[in-house]
Coordinates of C-alpha atoms in Angstrom, one line a residue:
Chain E
A1 CA -66.7 89.3 146.9
Q2 CA -65.3 93.0 146.5
S3 CA -62.1 92.7 144.7
V4 CA -59.5 94.8 142.7
A5 CA -57.3 93.9 140.1
Q6 CA -54.3 95.6 138.7
P7 CA -53.0 93.9 135.4
E8 CA -49.6 95.1 135.0
D9 CA -46.8 93.6 136.9
Q10 CA -44.5 96.9 136.2
V11 CA -44.9 100.4 133.9
N12 CA -42.0 101.7 132.2
V13 CA -42.0 105.1 131.4
A14 CA -40.2 108.2 130.4
E15 CA -40.0 111.0 132.9
G16 CA -42.2 114.2 131.4
N17 CA -44.3 111.2 129.8
P18 CA -48.1 111.1 130.8
L19 CA -48.3 107.6 133.0
T20 CA -51.3 106.0 133.3
V21 CA -51.5 102.8 136.5
K22 CA -54.4 100.6 135.8
C23 CA -56.8 99.0 137.9
T24 CA -60.5 97.4 137.4
Y25 CA -62.8 96.6 140.6
S26 CA -65.8 94.2 141.0
V27 CA -67.7 95.5 144.2
S28 CA -71.4 94.7 144.4
G29 CA -73.1 98.2 145.4
N30 CA -71.2 101.4 145.0
P31 CA -67.3 101.3 145.1
Y32 CA -64.9 103.1 147.4
L33 CA -62.0 102.8 145.8
F34 CA -58.5 104.2 147.0
W35 CA -54.4 104.4 145.6
Y36 CA -51.3 104.1 147.6
V37 CA -47.5 104.0 147.0
Q38 CA -44.9 102.5 148.5
Y39 CA -41.9 103.7 148.1
P40 CA -38.6 101.6 148.9
N41 CA -38.4 100.8 152.2
R42 CA -41.5 103.1 153.9
G43 CA -44.7 101.8 154.4
L44 CA -47.5 102.5 152.5
Q45 CA -49.0 106.4 151.7
F46 CA -52.3 107.1 151.0
L47 CA -52.6 108.8 147.2
L48 CA -56.5 109.3 146.8
K49 CA -59.8 108.0 147.0
Y50 CA -63.5 107.8 144.9
I51 CA -66.9 108.0 147.3
T52 CA -68.9 109.3 145.4
G53 CA -69.2 113.1 143.0
D54 CA -66.9 113.4 140.2
N55 CA -65.2 110.4 138.4
L56 CA -61.7 112.4 137.9
V57 CA -60.2 112.6 141.5
K58 CA -57.1 114.7 142.2
G59 CA -54.8 113.3 144.9
S60 CA -51.2 114.3 146.1
Y61 CA -48.2 114.7 144.5
G62 CA -50.3 115.6 141.1
F63 CA -51.8 112.0 140.6
E64 CA -55.4 112.2 139.7
A65 CA -57.7 108.6 138.9
E66 CA -60.8 108.2 136.9
F67 CA -63.9 106.6 137.5
N68 CA -65.2 104.8 134.9
K69 CA -68.3 102.9 136.6
S70 CA -68.8 101.3 132.9
Q71 CA -65.6 100.0 132.5
T72 CA -65.4 99.2 136.0
S73 CA -62.0 100.6 136.2
F74 CA -60.7 103.5 138.4
H75 CA -57.0 104.3 136.5
L76 CA -54.2 106.2 138.3
K77 CA -52.9 109.1 136.0
K78 CA -50.4 111.9 136.2
P79 CA -50.0 114.2 133.2
S80 CA -46.2 114.5 133.7
A81 CA -43.8 111.6 135.4
L82 CA -40.9 112.1 137.9
V83 CA -38.5 110.0 138.6
S84 CA -39.3 110.3 141.6
D85 CA -42.6 109.0 141.2
S86 CA -40.6 105.6 140.5
A87 CA -42.6 103.3 142.8
L88 CA -45.2 100.6 143.8
Y89 CA -48.6 101.1 143.6
F90 CA -51.9 99.6 145.0
C91 CA -55.1 100.0 144.3
A92 CA -57.8 99.5 147.0
V93 CA -61.4 98.7 147.2
R94 CA -63.6 98.7 150.6
S95 CA -65.1 95.9 151.6
Y96 CA -67.8 95.4 154.3
L97 CA -67.6 92.3 156.0
G98 CA -69.3 91.4 159.4
S99 CA -69.9 93.9 161.3
S100 CA -66.2 95.8 160.0
Y101 CA -64.8 97.8 157.0
K102 CA -61.7 96.4 155.9
L103 CA -59.5 97.4 152.5
I104 CA -59.1 94.4 149.7
F105 CA -55.3 95.8 148.1
G106 CA -54.4 94.7 144.3
S107 CA -51.5 92.8 143.7
G108 CA -49.6 96.6 143.2
T109 CA -47.7 97.5 140.2
R110 CA -43.9 98.9 139.6
L111 CA -43.7 102.1 138.5
L112 CA -40.2 103.3 136.5
V113 CA -39.6 106.5 135.9
R114 CA -36.4 106.7 133.6
P115 CA -34.9 109.5 133.5
Chain V
E147 CA -45.9 114.4 163.9
A148 CA -44.8 110.7 164.7
G149 CA -45.8 108.4 162.5
V150 CA -46.1 104.4 162.7
V151 CA -43.8 103.0 164.5
Q152 CA -43.0 99.4 164.0
S153 CA -39.8 97.1 165.1
P154 CA -37.9 95.3 164.6
R155 CA -37.7 96.5 160.8
Y156 CA -36.0 92.8 160.2
K157 CA -36.0 89.8 161.8
I158 CA -34.2 86.2 160.9
I159 CA -35.1 83.3 162.4
E160 CA -35.0 79.6 162.7
K161 CA -38.3 77.8 161.8
K162 CA -40.2 76.7 164.5
Q163 CA -38.9 79.6 167.0
P164 CA -41.0 82.5 167.9
V165 CA -41.2 85.7 167.2
A166 CA -43.2 89.0 168.2
F167 CA -43.7 92.6 166.4
W168 CA -43.9 95.7 168.1
C169 CA -46.2 98.9 166.6
N170 CA -46.8 102.3 167.8
P171 CA -49.5 104.1 166.6
I172 CA -50.0 107.8 166.0
S173 CA -51.3 109.4 168.6
G174 CA -54.7 110.1 169.2
H175 CA -55.3 107.2 166.5
N176 CA -58.0 104.7 168.4
T177 CA -57.8 102.0 164.9
L178 CA -55.1 100.1 164.8
Y179 CA -54.7 97.1 161.9
W180 CA -52.0 94.6 161.3
Y181 CA -51.9 93.2 157.7
L182 CA -49.4 90.8 156.0
Q183 CA -47.4 91.4 152.9
N184 CA -46.3 88.5 151.4
L185 CA -43.6 89.2 148.3
G186 CA -45.5 90.7 144.8
Q187 CA -48.7 90.8 146.4
G188 CA -50.8 93.5 148.4
P189 CA -51.8 93.4 151.9
E190 CA -53.8 91.7 153.8
L191 CA -56.0 92.0 156.8
L192 CA -55.0 90.2 159.8
I193 CA -56.8 92.1 162.3
R194 CA -58.2 95.4 163.0
Y195 CA -58.4 96.7 166.7
E196 CA -60.8 99.4 167.8
N197 CA -58.9 101.0 170.7
E198 CA -58.2 97.2 173.0
E199 CA -60.6 95.4 171.2
A200 CA -60.6 93.2 168.7
V201 CA -63.2 93.8 165.8
D202 CA -61.9 91.9 162.8
D203 CA -59.6 88.8 163.4
S204 CA -61.3 86.4 160.8
Q205 CA -58.0 86.0 159.3
L206 CA -55.6 85.9 161.8
P207 CA -54.2 82.2 161.7
K208 CA -55.3 81.6 165.7
D209 CA -53.2 78.7 165.7
R210 CA -49.9 80.1 165.7
F211 CA -50.7 83.7 165.2
S212 CA -51.5 86.1 168.5
A213 CA -52.0 89.8 169.2
E214 CA -52.8 91.8 171.4
R215 CA -53.4 95.3 171.8
L216 CA -53.2 96.6 175.9
K217 CA -54.6 99.9 177.1
G218 CA -55.7 100.3 173.3
V219 CA -52.0 102.3 172.4
D220 CA -49.1 100.2 171.6
S221 CA -50.4 96.3 170.0
T222 CA -47.9 93.2 169.7
L223 CA -47.8 90.8 166.9
K224 CA -46.5 87.0 167.9
I225 CA -45.8 84.2 165.7
Q226 CA -45.6 81.1 168.1
P227 CA -44.1 78.6 166.3
A228 CA -43.0 80.3 163.0
E229 CA -42.7 78.4 159.8
L230 CA -41.4 78.5 156.1
G231 CA -44.0 80.0 155.0
D232 CA -44.2 83.2 157.1
S233 CA -41.6 84.4 155.5
A234 CA -42.9 88.4 154.4
V235 CA -43.9 92.2 155.6
Y236 CA -46.0 92.4 158.8
L237 CA -47.9 95.8 158.7
C238 CA -48.9 97.8 161.2
A239 CA -51.1 100.7 160.6
S240 CA -53.6 103.3 162.0
S241 CA -56.4 106.1 161.5
V242 CA -58.2 108.4 163.4
P243 CA -61.6 107.9 165.0
G244 CA -64.8 108.0 162.3
Q245 CA -61.8 107.0 159.4
G246 CA -59.8 104.3 158.5
A247 CA -61.2 101.4 156.5
G248 CA -64.6 103.6 155.6
T249 CA -62.7 106.5 154.1
G250 CA -59.6 104.2 153.0
E251 CA -57.1 106.8 155.1
L252 CA -54.6 104.8 156.8
F253 CA -51.2 105.5 157.7
F254 CA -48.9 102.4 157.6
G255 CA -45.8 102.0 159.4
E256 CA -42.5 101.0 157.1
G257 CA -42.9 97.3 158.2
S258 CA -41.3 94.2 159.9
R259 CA -39.6 92.1 157.1
L260 CA -39.7 88.4 158.8
T261 CA -37.5 85.7 157.0
V262 CA -37.7 82.2 158.4
L263 CA -34.7 79.7 158.1

């Protein structure tokens, strides 16, 4: 079965420092991987995706993610964190079941950027 | 452009009472999803619609949950009767034709938070 794991419940980083939010996946076949962000009292927002091609994917708000097939990882990164990046981040994988696709989400990682 | 609209944002009910949540997707989005998000967990798909047809409802507990999407636009998710374990956030999402879970770009509403006492 397709799944993703986010090993850290929370990541703390100082503003201006680089940040990494970890995600590992387990899929059969080629993975379709995604990152979503959830700000307080807001819906989830799509950040970026990996379908195929370059292992470094760029997304919204200056975020990027690195796909590593040998380590089955898809870590979210940003060179310089902002306080406004504080939010809940979800990694997701596309799963094909029966006759349709769905997204399977990880448990989420709370990012706290301190001033 | 208006986003996905959900109501109510918050609902508190006694167990065994019924409750309904409403979702209005982004105009032109023919795919609609209902997800359940328990505290501290990621969203889990309950049901997916393509227009008015439910194409994936395998995770919907059909003994107490029901959903409909009349005319292929708005959708309603109902729980009857509600149980304590149903306390969670119910998320609605939509996507454009040809995308969505195929390419991962779903647009989510702000969710409806249910508390069952």
